[in-house]
Amino acid sequence: MPSTDIVIELDGVEKVFDVRRRVGLLRRERHEVRAVDGISFTVPRGEVVGYIGPNGAGKSTTIKMLTGILTPSAGRVRVDGIDPSRDRTRLARRIGVVFGQRTTLWWDLPLKDSYELVRRMYRVPDAVYARNLDACVELLELGPLLEVPVRQLSLGQRMRGDITAALLHDPEVLYLDEPTIGLDVVSKTRVREFLRDFNAERGTTVLLTTHDLTDIETLCRRVMVIDHGRVVHDGDLAGLHAVGRSERTLVADFARELPPVELPGARCVRVEGPRQSFAFPAGESAAPLVAALAAHHPLVDLSIREPAIEDVIARMYAAPAPAAG
Amino acid sequence: MADRPVPPAPAGAVADEALPGAWRARYDARRGPGHRAAEGMRVYGLVVGMWVRSTMAYRASFAMTALGNLAATALDFVTIVLMFGRVHALGGFTLPEVGFLYGTAGTAFGLADLFLGSMDRLGRRVRDGTLDALLLRPAPVLAQVAADKFALRRLGRIVQGLAVLGWSLARVDVHWTWWRAAMVPGMVVCGGIIFCAVFTAGAAFQFVAQDAAEVQNSVTYGGNTMLQYPPGIFARELVRGVTFVVPLAFVNWLPALRVLGEPDPLGLPGWLDFASPLVAALCCALAAAAWRTGLRAYRSTGS
C-alpha cells in the first residue's frame, strides 16, 4: 500500500545560523538567526506539496536539511527512512533536486554528457536510464538540445535539462526550488504539465517551493505556508483562503453613474463611472448580493473576480498570530 | 536506525521489484570507509575521464595549450641554466645537483597539481553556492571537487620535471647504491602525496576563509619554486618553516641532501632524511581531518 506510507518526516526541526557581523575595525558581533524555528510535518508517498512563503522565511533552509546539505540544529528529519545529514550519499540516490536559481549540471558539458555522467555516478541500469531519458526528452522536447553545452542553453531550456537530470535515477522524492522562476509563460506551462503528468504516472513525491501561485494551483493539493521559520498554514488552497480571510470581488456595471451603493454583507471598494466593485468574504455565496443589486439598481453587467493568492498570503503574513489549524 | 540492514521483504516482495528504484537496493549494502574510498576513486575517475574526453574534442586546442604549458615551464629551468653561466655553484650545489632538486620537486608538484590542482576553486564554490550541487550527488565531495575541471595540460609540468630529473641523474656525481636509487622515485611519490595533502588542507581552509586560495597558492606554487633551489641559500627560519610547519622539506630537500651527500644546513638527525613516507602519511591524515572539519562546518552553517 504505497499510498499510506510517510516519505518525508520532520519533527521539531530547527536551524540556527550564527551570523557574525563586523562592528568597527576588528570587533565582531555574533547573533543567532533562527532560519527554521520548530517545523514538524509529514508527507505521504506520492503527494505534491507546495511550500511557500516570503523571501527569508526558511523555505530553502528546509529543503537543504531535507537533502542533507545542511545539518539541523535540533529536531528529527527522515526522508524515505534516512537521516539526510548522517547518510547523505545513500539519500542522494533516492532524491532528485532542481534549483531554479542555479543548475546542478556541468556548466561546460553538453546535456548528453552530463546525463551520461549522472547515469554512471548513480549506477542507473541501462534500461532504466533509457526509459527515463527517452520519456523526458520526448515530453520536455529536449531532442535538439542534447548536444548543446549547458552554458549556451536559455533559462527555460536549462530548467527542462535540470528536471531531466533530476529524474534519471528514479528518485522517490523530487525537490523543486522555484522551478518556474524567470521562465516565460509557455515554458512555465510546459514544466507544470510535465510535473503534473509525471507525478500522476510515477507517484513520485514532490515538494515544491515557488513564488508563482499558479504553480500551486496547477500542481498541489496541499499547500504549506512558512513564515519566520514556522508553518503558519498546512492544508488545501481553499483552506488558505479561509485562513487568510481572503475576499472575492463583485464587479457591477450599472446603467448610469451612481453614488457608492450600500450592500449588506459587502463593501464598496471602488467606483469608476458606472462601474462599482464590492468586496465580500471568499467563503460566502455571491447570489444574495447579486439579487439585492438587481432588485434595487439598474444593472447592466456583472462579474466576479477570484482573490489573487499573493494577496491572501500577504494578508496571512500581516495577521498577528498563526491561526492555522 | 538507518544503519540497520533492510529486513527481509514480506509477501509483497515480488511486486516491490517492479517499483521504480528497486534496482537501488543492491548498492545500499555497500558501506563503510573502504567502499567510500573506492566509490570516491570511481567517481573521481568518471569525472576526470569526462573532462579528458571533453578536452580531446578539441585536439588542436589541447595540443597548443599543452605545448605552451611545457614551453613556459621549460623556460623556467633555462633561467637557472643561464644563471650558472655566471656562477659555478649555488649554495654549494652544482648545476646538475640543482637540476636534481628541480626535477624531483617539479615532478612531485606536477603530479599533485594534475590530480588536485582544481581544488583551489573550492572557495569560489562555497561563496557562490555551487558546492551544494556536489552535496546532492551520491559521491564523496572531495572526489568531486578534486576532479572538477581536470586539466590534462598540466601533464606539461610533469614531463618537464621528469626531463630535468633525467638530465640531472645522468650528470650528478653520486655513487649509486640500491637505496640511493630507490630514494629517487620515493621522493617523487612521497613528495606528490605531501603536495596533495597541502592542496587538500588548503581547500579545507577555504570552507572557513573563502578568499584563502592565494594563501594556498603561495604555499604550493611558492613552495615548489623554493624546493627547486638548495636549502642553503634561504634564511634558516624559512627552512625551519618548511620543515616543521608545512613539511615541504620532506618532498626533496632532506632526502636529496642524503642522496647527494650534502650537509644539512639545519643539522637535523640523519634518520629524518628517510622519513618522507612517514611524513606523507601523517600529512594525509591531518589533511583528511581538516577536510572533514571544513565540510562539517559548511554543512552546519551554510554558505
XYZ file of C-alpha atoms in Angstrom:
628
model
C 0.000 0.000 0.000
C 2.376 2.694 -1.154
C -0.188 5.483 -0.773
C -0.220 5.380 3.020
C 3.449 5.390 3.947
C 5.250 8.528 5.020
C 8.167 9.624 2.882
C 9.122 12.952 4.419
C 9.032 13.422 8.156
C 10.116 16.465 10.150
C 9.727 16.651 13.896
C 10.551 19.856 15.736
C 13.252 20.760 13.247
C 15.271 23.885 13.913
C 18.126 25.545 12.130
C 20.013 28.320 13.860
C 22.687 30.227 11.997
C 25.436 32.005 13.834
C 25.827 35.269 11.996
C 28.922 37.347 12.655
C 28.665 40.960 11.787
C 31.610 43.275 11.725
C 31.302 46.234 14.059
C 34.169 48.642 13.875
C 37.575 47.620 12.589
C 38.215 44.330 14.314
C 35.344 43.653 16.659
C 32.680 41.302 15.546
C 29.256 40.884 16.921
C 27.622 37.488 16.987
C 23.963 36.914 16.900
C 21.705 33.985 16.156
C 19.311 33.786 13.276
C 16.611 31.166 13.603
C 16.004 30.354 9.955
C 13.818 27.366 10.805
C 12.144 27.526 14.169
C 10.459 24.257 15.054
C 8.890 22.770 11.946
C 7.002 19.474 12.055
C 5.135 17.880 9.200
C 4.862 14.647 7.262
C 4.327 13.995 3.583
C 2.814 10.693 2.421
C 4.217 8.974 -0.661
C 3.014 10.369 -3.951
C 1.787 13.711 -2.643
C 2.651 17.025 -4.286
C 3.167 19.692 -1.654
C 3.567 23.394 -2.244
C 5.919 25.011 0.227
C 5.525 28.733 0.040
C 6.400 31.839 1.967
C 8.140 35.184 1.635
C 11.856 35.513 0.999
C 13.901 34.502 4.001
C 11.050 32.530 5.544
C 13.147 29.361 5.746
C 11.981 27.514 2.628
C 15.396 26.878 1.126
C 16.901 26.078 4.512
C 14.247 23.395 4.984
C 14.997 21.931 1.572
C 18.718 21.938 2.324
C 18.080 19.981 5.513
C 15.863 17.547 3.616
C 18.625 16.913 1.086
C 21.442 16.568 3.620
C 23.275 19.729 2.544
C 22.657 21.267 5.955
C 22.596 19.599 9.352
C 19.625 20.607 11.530
C 20.417 22.341 14.826
C 17.647 20.398 16.528
C 14.836 18.012 15.737
C 14.484 14.940 13.619
C 14.424 14.634 9.836
C 13.710 11.453 7.883
C 13.398 11.133 4.138
C 12.466 7.678 2.911
C 13.589 6.440 6.319
C 17.045 8.013 6.020
C 18.580 10.701 8.215
C 19.744 13.105 5.469
C 22.664 14.709 7.273
C 24.092 11.399 8.509
C 23.582 9.337 5.398
C 23.837 11.944 2.681
C 25.130 9.789 -0.157
C 22.624 7.000 0.424
C 19.854 9.570 0.397
C 21.276 11.196 -2.731
C 20.437 8.066 -4.734
C 16.778 8.466 -3.743
C 16.136 12.130 -4.304
C 16.120 14.471 -7.254
C 16.722 18.167 -6.717
C 16.160 21.098 -9.034
C 17.249 24.571 -8.040
C 15.599 27.154 -10.240
C 18.281 29.694 -9.492
C 21.274 27.604 -10.468
C 21.975 24.464 -12.387
C 23.272 21.255 -10.871
C 24.596 20.205 -14.278
C 28.145 20.594 -15.510
C 28.274 24.054 -16.999
C 30.703 23.345 -19.842
C 29.378 19.968 -20.916
C 26.667 19.129 -23.416
C 23.472 17.917 -21.756
C 24.022 14.422 -23.091
C 27.439 14.142 -21.404
C 26.004 15.433 -18.141
C 23.283 12.790 -18.277
C 25.783 10.074 -19.089
C 27.822 11.109 -16.075
C 24.720 11.048 -13.870
C 23.947 7.556 -15.149
C 27.340 6.222 -14.187
C 27.580 8.144 -10.925
C 24.204 6.839 -9.727
C 24.795 3.418 -11.330
C 21.455 3.594 -13.104
C 20.774 0.349 -15.018
C 20.809 0.902 -18.783
C 17.151 0.010 -19.268
C 16.007 2.385 -16.514
C 18.206 5.155 -17.864
C 16.978 4.735 -21.420
C 13.336 4.670 -20.323
C 13.637 7.809 -18.188
C 15.760 9.748 -20.641
C 13.509 8.915 -23.585
C 10.404 9.928 -21.667
C 11.895 13.245 -20.556
C 13.422 14.052 -23.937
C 10.086 13.479 -25.620
C 7.853 15.256 -23.137
C 10.196 18.173 -22.496
C 11.249 18.410 -26.163
C 14.946 18.192 -25.390
C 15.972 16.297 -28.538
C 17.691 19.154 -30.369
C 19.372 20.375 -27.166
C 21.249 17.241 -26.134
C 24.469 18.269 -27.857
C 24.430 21.840 -26.558
C 26.680 22.805 -23.622
C 24.640 23.835 -20.603
C 26.042 27.359 -20.566
C 24.557 28.001 -24.022
C 21.027 26.996 -23.059
C 18.286 29.514 -22.384
C 16.828 29.566 -18.898
C 13.744 27.604 -19.942
C 15.829 25.017 -21.802
C 18.223 24.697 -18.902
C 15.360 24.179 -16.490
C 13.996 21.354 -18.619
C 17.515 19.933 -18.770
C 17.855 20.124 -15.000
C 14.490 18.458 -14.398
C 15.511 15.597 -16.678
C 18.809 15.153 -14.840
C 16.951 15.010 -11.536
C 14.664 12.216 -12.747
C 17.095 9.851 -14.496
C 17.694 7.738 -11.384
C 14.042 7.100 -10.430
C 14.004 9.365 -7.371
C 11.478 8.638 -4.629
C 11.283 12.328 -3.796
C 11.676 15.323 -6.062
C 12.506 18.711 -4.549
C 11.875 21.684 -6.754
C 13.140 25.032 -5.521
C 11.490 27.730 -7.647
C 11.251 25.576 -10.781
C 9.471 28.206 -12.859
C 11.359 31.296 -11.748
C 12.229 33.576 -14.635
C 10.532 31.402 -17.262
C 8.165 32.712 -19.909
C 4.513 31.683 -19.870
C 4.926 28.900 -22.437
C 7.892 27.333 -20.628
C 6.114 27.597 -17.290
C 3.071 25.801 -18.637
C 5.180 23.084 -20.187
C 7.138 22.488 -16.983
C 3.940 22.401 -14.901
C 2.183 19.971 -17.195
C 5.200 17.718 -17.282
C 5.486 17.630 -13.493
C 1.777 17.006 -13.072
C 1.796 14.107 -15.522
C 5.000 12.679 -14.117
C 3.585 12.655 -10.601
C 0.336 11.093 -11.794
C 2.160 8.375 -13.690
C 5.035 7.518 -11.349
C 3.698 8.576 -7.972
C 6.908 10.447 -7.184
C 6.561 12.600 -4.087
C 7.156 16.260 -4.890
C 7.997 19.155 -2.605
C 7.897 22.442 -4.427
C 8.748 25.976 -3.398
C 7.584 28.813 -5.550
C 6.566 32.420 -5.725
C 4.214 31.723 -8.608
C 0.915 30.604 -7.173
C -0.273 29.268 -10.488
C 2.307 26.501 -9.889
C 0.464 25.660 -6.696
C -2.971 25.833 -8.295
C -1.914 23.521 -11.123
C 0.135 21.021 -9.154
C -0.551 20.911 -5.457
C -3.467 19.597 -3.495
C -1.721 20.590 -0.325
C -0.030 23.858 0.411
C 2.117 24.801 3.363
C 2.877 28.399 4.178
C 6.007 29.087 6.144
C 6.930 32.366 7.740
C 9.691 33.275 10.171
C 10.738 29.619 10.208
C 7.336 28.273 11.243
C 4.496 26.598 9.400
C 1.589 29.026 9.537
C -0.765 27.108 7.264
C -0.982 23.481 6.199
C -3.971 22.426 4.144
C -5.583 22.859 0.767
C -5.771 26.038 -1.225
C -9.384 26.741 -0.214
C -8.400 26.499 3.435
C -5.652 29.010 2.787
C -8.260 31.451 1.513
C -10.345 30.983 4.635
C -7.404 31.470 6.975
C -6.219 34.484 5.058
C -9.754 35.950 5.228
C -9.475 36.489 1.508
C -12.177 38.320 -0.362
C -13.758 37.905 -3.736
C -14.732 40.913 -5.755
C -18.101 41.512 -7.361
C -17.850 43.970 -10.237
C -21.170 45.556 -11.228
C -21.808 47.730 -14.298
C -24.815 49.999 -13.802
C -26.826 51.808 -16.476
C -25.638 55.171 -15.195
C -23.248 56.650 -12.647
C -24.454 56.135 -9.087
C -23.213 57.188 -5.677
C -21.459 54.281 -3.862
C -24.113 51.639 -3.322
C -24.664 50.284 0.151
C -24.837 46.497 0.004
C -25.338 44.391 3.163
C -22.592 41.725 3.507
C -20.183 43.535 1.193
C -18.430 46.866 0.963
C -17.940 49.118 -1.987
C -14.206 49.292 -2.630
C -14.088 51.190 -5.895
C -16.220 53.458 -8.085
C -15.211 54.078 -11.717
C -18.017 55.887 -13.528
C -20.936 53.482 -13.818
C -18.782 50.544 -12.600
C -18.586 49.710 -8.910
C -16.595 46.958 -7.163
C -17.674 45.222 -3.975
C -15.507 43.023 -1.765
C -17.053 40.122 0.130
C -15.641 37.113 2.013
C -14.403 34.376 -0.339
C -16.316 31.733 1.609
C -19.739 33.414 1.146
C -22.118 32.978 -1.738
C -22.465 35.828 -4.212
C -26.113 35.034 -5.002
C -27.834 37.206 -2.308
C -25.580 40.130 -3.243
C -26.452 39.790 -6.910
C -30.154 39.503 -6.072
C -30.030 42.603 -3.877
C -28.209 44.611 -6.547
C -30.548 43.548 -9.351
C -33.640 44.299 -7.272
C -32.742 47.885 -6.401
C -30.443 49.179 -9.128
C -30.331 49.395 -12.931
C -27.830 46.557 -13.516
C -26.223 46.041 -16.953
C -23.494 43.507 -16.333
C -21.841 41.540 -13.530
C -18.619 39.639 -12.986
C -16.875 38.008 -10.030
C -13.102 38.010 -9.543
C -11.299 35.366 -7.526
C -8.771 36.615 -4.991
C -5.123 36.855 -6.010
C -3.304 34.331 -3.860
C -0.417 36.737 -3.393
C -2.818 38.985 -1.523
C -4.129 36.082 0.517
C -0.644 35.241 1.661
C 0.288 38.851 2.237
C -2.756 39.076 4.485
C -1.682 35.980 6.370
C 1.729 37.457 6.982
C 0.092 40.613 8.216
C -2.060 38.605 10.642
C -0.506 38.751 14.131
C -0.847 35.144 15.287
C -0.788 31.981 13.185
C -4.383 30.826 13.147
C -3.611 27.673 11.230
C -5.492 24.521 12.082
C 18.149 3.440 12.628
C 19.234 3.981 9.099
C 22.234 1.759 9.782
C 20.067 -1.270 10.326
C 20.082 -3.686 7.405
C 16.852 -3.787 5.483
C 14.642 -6.536 6.971
C 13.634 -9.355 4.663
C 10.777 -8.191 2.499
C 7.317 -9.561 3.360
C 4.897 -11.161 0.936
C 4.810 -8.179 -1.430
C 8.477 -8.604 -2.357
C 7.833 -9.607 -5.939
C 5.621 -6.605 -6.510
C 8.255 -4.348 -4.926
C 10.811 -5.439 -7.510
C 8.660 -3.781 -10.118
C 8.672 -0.453 -8.271
C 10.762 2.267 -9.828
C 14.020 2.484 -7.942
C 14.004 -1.147 -6.805
C 17.363 -1.518 -8.588
C 18.927 0.716 -5.939
C 18.698 -1.822 -3.147
C 21.779 -3.742 -4.237
C 24.042 -0.705 -3.717
C 22.718 0.095 -0.266
C 24.562 -2.831 1.273
C 27.910 -1.322 0.248
C 29.018 0.824 3.128
C 31.947 1.642 5.342
C 35.152 3.625 4.777
C 36.612 1.133 2.303
C 33.624 1.339 -0.002
C 33.540 5.073 0.484
C 37.127 5.452 -0.650
C 36.545 3.086 -3.565
C 33.435 4.995 -4.563
C 35.385 8.260 -4.300
C 38.076 6.908 -6.631
C 35.454 5.588 -9.029
C 33.640 8.924 -9.229
C 36.951 10.795 -9.475
C 37.804 8.583 -12.445
C 34.395 9.139 -14.042
C 34.557 12.902 -13.807
C 38.211 13.049 -14.866
C 37.501 10.782 -17.826
C 34.687 13.035 -18.887
C 36.859 16.150 -18.735
C 39.619 14.427 -20.682
C 37.149 13.388 -23.391
C 35.712 16.864 -23.465
C 39.250 18.322 -23.789
C 40.124 15.859 -26.525
C 37.128 17.015 -28.551
C 39.367 19.938 -29.464
C 42.676 18.166 -30.061
C 44.445 21.061 -31.737
C 43.478 23.434 -28.967
C 44.667 20.918 -26.381
C 47.976 20.363 -28.184
C 48.629 24.101 -28.287
C 47.871 24.724 -24.603
C 49.867 21.651 -23.565
C 52.852 22.752 -25.635
C 52.546 26.297 -24.334
C 52.448 24.944 -20.820
C 55.520 22.827 -21.464
C 57.394 25.714 -23.064
C 56.610 28.073 -20.188
C 57.826 25.608 -17.575
C 60.841 24.689 -19.720
C 61.929 28.342 -19.848
C 61.790 28.278 -16.084
C 64.727 25.864 -15.942
C 66.536 27.709 -18.719
C 66.830 30.735 -16.413
C 68.643 28.525 -13.894
C 70.986 27.245 -16.582
C 71.714 30.817 -17.656
C 72.431 31.753 -14.056
C 75.051 29.023 -13.918
C 76.725 30.708 -16.872
C 77.874 33.293 -14.319
C 78.397 31.191 -11.179
C 79.732 27.675 -10.687
C 77.787 26.760 -7.612
C 74.655 27.896 -5.841
C 74.544 27.334 -2.086
C 77.227 24.683 -2.580
C 75.229 22.914 -5.317
C 76.417 22.403 -8.886
C 74.056 22.786 -11.851
C 73.249 19.035 -12.101
C 72.596 18.963 -8.356
C 70.215 21.921 -8.604
C 68.663 20.104 -11.575
C 68.145 17.101 -9.303
C 66.288 19.279 -6.769
C 64.377 20.969 -9.568
C 63.373 17.717 -11.215
C 62.208 15.957 -8.061
C 60.263 18.956 -6.738
C 58.821 19.793 -10.164
C 57.646 16.236 -10.838
C 56.199 15.761 -7.362
C 54.394 19.080 -7.538
C 53.284 18.391 -11.112
C 51.636 15.138 -10.013
C 49.741 16.846 -7.203
C 48.816 19.746 -9.472
C 47.475 17.350 -12.102
C 45.413 15.326 -9.638
C 44.191 18.020 -7.243
C 45.109 21.324 -8.884
C 41.457 22.350 -9.259
C 40.854 22.363 -5.550
C 41.802 25.999 -5.113
C 38.427 26.793 -6.679
C 36.605 25.480 -3.639
C 36.361 28.922 -2.023
C 34.522 30.267 -5.029
C 32.163 27.290 -4.985
C 31.417 27.922 -1.315
C 30.816 31.620 -1.977
C 28.529 31.259 -4.988
C 26.730 28.217 -3.586
C 27.628 25.765 -6.355
C 29.136 23.446 -3.765
C 25.559 22.493 -2.859
C 25.204 20.754 -6.209
C 28.081 18.435 -5.259
C 26.485 17.638 -1.911
C 23.407 16.423 -3.764
C 25.344 13.711 -5.582
C 25.900 10.223 -4.185
C 29.663 10.575 -4.035
C 32.270 11.995 -1.639
C 32.556 15.754 -2.102
C 36.368 15.614 -2.009
C 36.470 13.377 -5.080
C 34.078 15.640 -6.947
C 35.940 18.839 -6.070
C 39.297 17.287 -6.950
C 38.099 16.039 -10.321
C 36.282 19.212 -11.269
C 37.700 20.756 -14.454
C 40.540 18.237 -14.568
C 43.180 19.818 -16.818
C 45.273 17.334 -18.746
C 47.517 20.171 -19.965
C 49.101 20.069 -16.501
C 50.931 16.977 -17.739
C 53.358 19.503 -19.262
C 54.836 20.258 -15.867
C 55.385 16.568 -15.114
C 57.025 15.973 -18.476
C 59.359 18.908 -17.937
C 60.139 17.854 -14.362
C 60.956 14.307 -15.486
C 63.122 15.615 -18.315
C 65.174 17.796 -15.971
C 65.385 14.940 -13.470
C 66.621 12.536 -16.145
C 69.168 15.048 -17.376
C 70.491 15.669 -13.872
C 70.655 11.958 -12.951
C 72.993 11.405 -15.852
C 75.310 14.164 -14.595
C 75.260 14.286 -10.781
C 78.340 12.961 -9.100
C 76.723 10.283 -6.942
C 77.847 6.805 -6.056
C 74.584 4.995 -6.857
C 73.665 2.255 -4.434
C 70.291 0.467 -4.445
C 68.923 2.548 -1.582
C 70.047 5.804 -3.179
C 68.388 4.763 -6.436
C 65.216 3.786 -4.606
C 65.058 7.175 -2.926
C 64.524 8.993 -6.231
C 61.104 7.535 -7.137
C 60.346 7.561 -3.417
C 60.906 11.332 -3.350
C 58.627 11.869 -6.336
C 55.808 9.724 -4.959
C 56.012 10.867 -1.328
C 56.546 14.443 -2.464
C 53.476 14.231 -4.671
C 51.461 12.915 -1.742
C 52.710 15.669 0.565
C 51.734 18.303 -2.005
C 48.330 16.614 -2.406
C 47.827 16.864 1.354
C 48.763 20.551 1.239
C 46.259 21.130 -1.591
C 43.556 19.357 0.400
C 44.292 21.160 3.659
C 44.344 24.464 1.787
C 40.975 23.678 0.225
C 39.605 22.717 3.643
C 40.696 26.098 4.960
C 38.644 27.735 2.210
C 35.469 26.451 3.849
C 36.207 28.951 6.600
C 38.028 31.670 4.646
C 36.750 31.697 1.110
C 39.462 34.012 -0.180
C 42.283 31.815 1.058
C 43.109 30.472 -2.425
C 46.051 32.878 -2.692
C 47.461 31.771 0.651
C 47.234 28.208 -0.565
C 48.909 29.102 -3.867
C 51.775 30.797 -2.067
C 52.414 27.572 -0.148
C 52.006 25.224 -3.107
C 53.396 27.118 -6.089
C 55.732 29.160 -3.884
C 56.852 26.062 -2.027
C 57.546 24.290 -5.297
C 59.752 27.153 -6.500
C 61.597 27.191 -3.203
C 62.266 23.446 -3.290
C 63.927 23.831 -6.670
C 66.871 25.630 -5.050
C 69.306 24.395 -2.410
C 68.104 24.972 1.171
C 71.437 26.682 1.970
C 70.515 29.841 0.083
C 67.405 30.536 2.181
C 67.186 32.029 5.645
C 67.270 29.393 8.365
C 63.886 30.447 9.735
C 62.306 29.833 6.341
C 63.945 26.415 6.075
C 62.682 25.569 9.574
C 59.220 26.680 8.493
C 59.100 24.334 5.511
C 60.483 21.523 7.655
C 58.269 21.695 10.708
C 55.253 23.858 9.834
C 54.439 22.885 6.268
C 56.731 19.883 5.902
C 57.708 20.522 2.292
C 61.377 19.865 3.128
C 60.476 16.168 3.118
C 59.419 16.385 -0.532
C 63.002 16.578 -1.738
C 65.385 18.663 0.391
C 66.128 16.236 3.194
C 66.201 13.051 1.077
C 68.115 14.833 -1.689
C 70.790 16.005 0.746
C 71.286 12.354 1.670
C 71.389 11.158 -1.938
C 73.790 13.905 -2.966
C 75.862 13.610 0.231
C 75.495 17.315 1.039
C 75.394 18.634 4.635
C 72.079 19.645 6.170
C 72.051 23.389 6.978
C 69.780 22.773 9.986
C 71.890 19.867 11.278
C 68.818 17.669 11.822
C 69.073 13.995 12.847
C 70.056 11.857 9.864
C 67.091 9.471 10.059
C 64.769 12.333 9.092
C 66.201 12.044 5.565
C 64.349 8.749 5.269
C 61.169 9.913 6.992
C 59.350 11.169 3.879
C 56.864 8.243 3.631
C 56.000 8.676 7.303
C 55.597 12.422 6.903
C 53.466 11.879 3.784
C 51.156 9.516 5.685
C 50.923 11.959 8.580
C 50.132 14.834 6.203
C 47.349 12.790 4.610
C 45.802 12.028 7.985
C 45.919 15.696 9.000
C 44.584 16.867 5.637
C 41.716 14.368 5.794
C 40.817 15.542 9.288
C 40.969 19.169 8.153
C 38.766 18.373 5.176
C 36.166 16.633 7.303
C 36.156 19.510 9.777
C 35.742 22.049 6.988
C 32.923 20.153 5.325
C 31.165 19.686 8.647
C 31.450 23.420 9.330
C 29.922 24.120 5.927
C 27.057 21.722 6.441
C 26.153 23.182 9.798
C 26.454 26.853 8.905
C 25.555 27.047 5.241
C 27.241 29.366 2.811
